Amino acid sequence: MFGKIVFFVLLGLLLFVLWQKKRMPKVKQEESEPVEPEAKKMVQCPVCGVHFAEVDGVWISGTTYCSQECADKAQGAKRD
Ligand SMILES: [Zn+2]
């Protein structure tokens, strides 16, 4: 009876050590700094001068604006 308990305790310890060893390299990978994707190119809004990521901008006839509001302003200015 006692021998069985010792066996299972040792087995548990062995599994715990193996699990810890498996976890180690993963933790190191998570600590490394994330690489900024090249898609996030920064551009300047021609209306208000704000810098923003090109992918987040509003495209109107080949020009990128920071928001729909600025795009509307630029379109309105052209018409006047
Ligand atoms: Zn703007």
PDB file of C-alpha atoms and ligand atoms in Angstrom:
ATOM      1  CA  MET A   1       0.000   0.000   0.000  1.00  0.00           C
ATOM      2  CA  PHE A   2       2.715   2.493   1.053  1.00  0.00           C
ATOM      3  CA  GLY A   3       4.886   1.461  -1.880  1.00  0.00           C
ATOM      4  CA  LYS A   4       2.076   2.356  -4.296  1.00  0.00           C
ATOM      5  CA  ILE A   5       1.769   5.873  -2.815  1.00  0.00           C
ATOM      6  CA  VAL A   6       5.536   6.471  -3.144  1.00  0.00           C
ATOM      7  CA  PHE A   7       5.401   5.243  -6.766  1.00  0.00           C
ATOM      8  CA  PHE A   8       2.630   7.681  -7.673  1.00  0.00           C
ATOM      9  CA  VAL A   9       4.333  10.580  -5.867  1.00  0.00           C
ATOM     10  CA  LEU A  10       7.546   9.911  -7.795  1.00  0.00           C
ATOM     11  CA  LEU A  11       5.600   9.579 -11.050  1.00  0.00           C
ATOM     12  CA  GLY A  12       3.898  12.917 -10.348  1.00  0.00           C
ATOM     13  CA  LEU A  13       7.237  14.575  -9.639  1.00  0.00           C
ATOM     14  CA  LEU A  14       8.713  13.158 -12.851  1.00  0.00           C
ATOM     15  CA  LEU A  15       5.787  14.484 -14.917  1.00  0.00           C
ATOM     16  CA  PHE A  16       6.079  17.872 -13.165  1.00  0.00           C
ATOM     17  CA  VAL A  17       9.820  18.124 -13.999  1.00  0.00           C
ATOM     18  CA  LEU A  18       9.178  17.134 -17.643  1.00  0.00           C
ATOM     19  CA  TRP A  19       6.358  19.709 -17.882  1.00  0.00           C
ATOM     20  CA  GLN A  20       8.611  22.434 -16.444  1.00  0.00           C
ATOM     21  CA  LYS A  21      11.353  21.581 -18.971  1.00  0.00           C
ATOM     22  CA  LYS A  22       8.816  21.760 -21.817  1.00  0.00           C
ATOM     23  CA  ARG A  23       7.535  25.143 -20.615  1.00  0.00           C
ATOM     24  CA  MET A  24      10.949  26.837 -20.345  1.00  0.00           C
ATOM     25  CA  PRO A  25      11.647  27.613 -24.053  1.00  0.00           C
ATOM     26  CA  LYS A  26       8.077  28.823 -24.595  1.00  0.00           C
ATOM     27  CA  VAL A  27       8.408  31.422 -21.814  1.00  0.00           C
ATOM     28  CA  LYS A  28      11.653  32.687 -23.370  1.00  0.00           C
ATOM     29  CA  GLN A  29       9.928  33.122 -26.756  1.00  0.00           C
ATOM     30  CA  GLU A  30       7.108  35.138 -25.195  1.00  0.00           C
ATOM     31  CA  GLU A  31       9.621  37.541 -23.615  1.00  0.00           C
ATOM     32  CA  SER A  32      11.101  38.531 -26.988  1.00  0.00           C
ATOM     33  CA  GLU A  33       9.853  41.864 -28.355  1.00  0.00           C
ATOM     34  CA  PRO A  34       7.134  41.683 -31.012  1.00  0.00           C
ATOM     35  CA  VAL A  35       8.266  42.767 -34.480  1.00  0.00           C
ATOM     36  CA  GLU A  36       6.351  45.707 -35.938  1.00  0.00           C
ATOM     37  CA  PRO A  37       4.715  44.633 -39.220  1.00  0.00           C
ATOM     38  CA  GLU A  38       5.928  46.489 -42.293  1.00  0.00           C
ATOM     39  CA  ALA A  39       2.320  47.038 -43.378  1.00  0.00           C
ATOM     40  CA  LYS A  40       1.965  49.730 -40.700  1.00  0.00           C
ATOM     41  CA  LYS A  41       3.510  52.472 -42.836  1.00  0.00           C
ATOM     42  CA  MET A  42       2.989  55.902 -41.312  1.00  0.00           C
ATOM     43  CA  VAL A  43       1.567  58.663 -43.514  1.00  0.00           C
ATOM     44  CA  GLN A  44       0.513  62.262 -42.884  1.00  0.00           C
ATOM     45  CA  CYS A  45      -3.016  63.511 -43.417  1.00  0.00           C
ATOM     46  CA  PRO A  46      -2.967  66.334 -46.025  1.00  0.00           C
ATOM     47  CA  VAL A  47      -5.906  68.069 -44.300  1.00  0.00           C
ATOM     48  CA  CYS A  48      -5.123  68.127 -40.560  1.00  0.00           C
ATOM     49  CA  GLY A  49      -1.446  67.012 -40.615  1.00  0.00           C
ATOM     50  CA  VAL A  50      -1.977  64.075 -38.249  1.00  0.00           C
ATOM     51  CA  HIS A  51       0.314  61.026 -38.652  1.00  0.00           C
ATOM     52  CA  PHE A  52      -1.488  57.677 -38.860  1.00  0.00           C
ATOM     53  CA  ALA A  53      -0.977  54.096 -40.115  1.00  0.00           C
ATOM     54  CA  GLU A  54      -1.645  53.926 -43.851  1.00  0.00           C
ATOM     55  CA  VAL A  55      -3.774  50.777 -43.398  1.00  0.00           C
ATOM     56  CA  ASP A  56      -6.111  52.650 -41.004  1.00  0.00           C
ATOM     57  CA  GLY A  57      -6.623  55.581 -43.369  1.00  0.00           C
ATOM     58  CA  VAL A  58      -9.462  56.447 -45.754  1.00  0.00           C
ATOM     59  CA  TRP A  59      -8.567  56.199 -49.454  1.00  0.00           C
ATOM     60  CA  ILE A  60     -10.196  58.779 -51.737  1.00  0.00           C
ATOM     61  CA  SER A  61      -8.977  59.018 -55.379  1.00  0.00           C
ATOM     62  CA  GLY A  62      -5.362  57.989 -54.632  1.00  0.00           C
ATOM     63  CA  THR A  63      -4.947  60.071 -51.461  1.00  0.00           C
ATOM     64  CA  THR A  64      -5.052  58.721 -47.896  1.00  0.00           C
ATOM     65  CA  TYR A  65      -6.803  60.737 -45.192  1.00  0.00           C
ATOM     66  CA  CYS A  66      -6.814  60.040 -41.435  1.00  0.00           C
ATOM     67  CA  SER A  67     -10.628  59.964 -41.307  1.00  0.00           C
ATOM     68  CA  GLN A  68     -13.743  60.246 -43.437  1.00  0.00           C
ATOM     69  CA  GLU A  69     -14.190  63.750 -42.011  1.00  0.00           C
ATOM     70  CA  CYS A  70     -10.867  64.938 -43.475  1.00  0.00           C
ATOM     71  CA  ALA A  71     -11.621  63.204 -46.791  1.00  0.00           C
ATOM     72  CA  ASP A  72     -14.941  65.065 -46.966  1.00  0.00           C
ATOM     73  CA  LYS A  73     -13.194  68.363 -46.145  1.00  0.00           C
ATOM     74  CA  ALA A  74     -10.639  67.816 -48.950  1.00  0.00           C
ATOM     75  CA  GLN A  75     -13.369  66.889 -51.448  1.00  0.00           C
ATOM     76  CA  GLY A  76     -15.420  69.932 -50.378  1.00  0.00           C
ATOM     77  CA  ALA A  77     -12.431  72.266 -50.765  1.00  0.00           C
ATOM     78  CA  LYS A  78     -11.878  71.037 -54.337  1.00  0.00           C
ATOM     79  CA  ARG A  79     -15.483  71.765 -55.299  1.00  0.00           C
ATOM     80  CA  ASP A  80     -15.441  75.362 -53.989  1.00  0.00           C
TER      81      ASP A  80
HETATM   82 ZN    ZN B   1      -6.949  64.413 -41.047  1.00  0.00          ZN
END
